[in-house]
Amino acid sequence: MTVASEGERGRAVPEQGDGTNSQPLPWYRHRWPWILMAGPFAAVVGSLLSAWLAIANADPVIDEDYYEHGLQINSKLQQQEAAQRASAVSVPTRSPAVRPNRRSADVSD
């Protein structure tokens, strides 16, 4: 590719095969500007979509007075635990009929 003459704005215009000078293509006719703009454009579209989804499907407040409700739940749990401790019957951990095997402890290797 040889430079035939300077084109618009002082840029060199490549010479075509038939000897005629052609004007350089405008920026929007090239592929790379569009490829480079595709990433930021996709990010903007994705953020707008995320914002729309967040606004359209807002999570409702489950309980207006959640703190007081939580305190009531904790109070009920403490009452239940106290009731279980009060009603607990002493259960032996080992039946008196079962005795440990003392021979295995006495035998030495």
Coordinates of C-alpha atoms in Angstrom, one line a residue:
M1 CA 0.0 0.0 0.0
T2 CA 1.5 3.3 -1.1
V3 CA 0.5 6.8 0.0
A4 CA -0.8 8.7 -3.0
S5 CA -1.7 12.0 -1.4
E6 CA -2.8 13.6 1.7
G7 CA -6.5 13.5 2.2
E8 CA -8.9 15.4 4.4
R9 CA -7.4 16.8 7.7
G10 CA -3.9 15.9 6.6
R11 CA -4.3 12.2 6.7
A12 CA -2.7 10.0 4.2
V13 CA -5.1 8.3 1.8
P14 CA -4.1 4.9 0.6
E15 CA -4.0 4.4 -3.1
Q16 CA -6.4 1.9 -4.5
G17 CA -5.4 -0.7 -7.1
D18 CA -7.0 1.2 -10.0
G19 CA -5.0 4.4 -9.2
T20 CA -7.9 6.5 -7.9
N21 CA -7.9 8.1 -4.5
S22 CA -10.6 7.1 -2.1
Q23 CA -11.8 9.0 1.0
P24 CA -11.2 7.3 4.4
L25 CA -14.2 5.7 5.9
P26 CA -15.9 7.5 8.8
W27 CA -15.4 6.0 12.3
Y28 CA -18.8 4.4 12.4
R29 CA -18.1 2.3 9.3
H30 CA -15.2 0.5 11.1
R31 CA -15.8 -2.6 13.1
W32 CA -13.5 -1.9 16.1
P33 CA -15.2 1.1 17.6
W34 CA -18.4 -0.9 17.8
I35 CA -16.7 -3.9 19.4
L36 CA -15.0 -1.6 21.9
M37 CA -18.3 0.1 22.8
A38 CA -20.2 -3.2 23.2
G39 CA -18.8 -3.9 26.7
P40 CA -19.8 -0.6 28.3
F41 CA -23.1 -0.7 26.5
A42 CA -23.9 -4.2 27.8
A43 CA -23.0 -3.0 31.4
V44 CA -25.4 -0.1 31.1
V45 CA -28.2 -2.3 29.8
G46 CA -27.5 -4.9 32.6
S47 CA -27.5 -2.2 35.3
L48 CA -30.8 -0.7 34.0
L49 CA -32.3 -4.2 33.9
S50 CA -31.2 -4.9 37.5
A51 CA -32.6 -1.6 38.7
W52 CA -35.9 -2.3 37.0
L53 CA -36.1 -5.7 38.6
A54 CA -35.3 -4.4 42.0
I55 CA -38.0 -1.7 41.8
A56 CA -40.6 -3.9 40.2
N57 CA -40.1 -6.8 42.6
A58 CA -39.4 -5.1 45.9
D59 CA -39.3 -7.4 48.9
P60 CA -42.1 -6.6 51.3
V61 CA -41.5 -6.0 55.0
I62 CA -42.4 -9.2 56.8
D63 CA -43.3 -7.5 60.1
E64 CA -43.5 -3.8 60.8
D65 CA -42.5 -4.3 64.5
Y66 CA -39.9 -7.0 63.9
Y67 CA -37.8 -6.1 67.0
E68 CA -40.7 -6.4 69.4
H69 CA -41.8 -9.6 67.7
G70 CA -38.3 -11.0 68.1
L71 CA -38.2 -10.2 71.8
Q72 CA -41.5 -12.1 72.2
I73 CA -40.1 -15.1 70.4
N74 CA -37.1 -15.1 72.7
S75 CA -39.3 -14.8 75.7
K76 CA -41.4 -17.8 74.6
L77 CA -38.3 -19.9 74.0
Q78 CA -36.9 -19.1 77.4
Q79 CA -40.2 -20.1 79.0
Q80 CA -40.3 -23.4 77.1
E81 CA -36.7 -24.2 78.1
A82 CA -37.5 -23.4 81.8
A83 CA -40.6 -25.6 81.6
Q84 CA -38.5 -28.5 80.1
R85 CA -35.9 -28.2 82.9
A86 CA -38.6 -28.1 85.6
S87 CA -40.4 -31.1 84.3
A88 CA -37.3 -33.2 83.5
V89 CA -37.2 -36.4 85.4
S90 CA -33.9 -37.8 86.6
V91 CA -33.1 -40.6 84.3
P92 CA -30.2 -42.9 85.3
T93 CA -27.5 -43.0 82.8
R94 CA -26.7 -46.7 83.4
S95 CA -29.0 -49.5 84.4
P96 CA -27.9 -51.1 87.7
A97 CA -28.1 -54.6 86.1
V98 CA -25.3 -53.7 83.6
R99 CA -21.9 -53.8 85.1
P100 CA -18.7 -52.9 83.4
N101 CA -16.4 -55.7 82.4
R102 CA -13.7 -55.4 85.0
R103 CA -11.6 -58.3 83.6
S104 CA -10.6 -56.4 80.5
A105 CA -9.2 -53.6 82.7
D106 CA -7.3 -56.1 84.9
V107 CA -5.7 -58.0 82.1
S108 CA -2.4 -56.6 81.1
D109 CA -0.5 -57.4 77.9

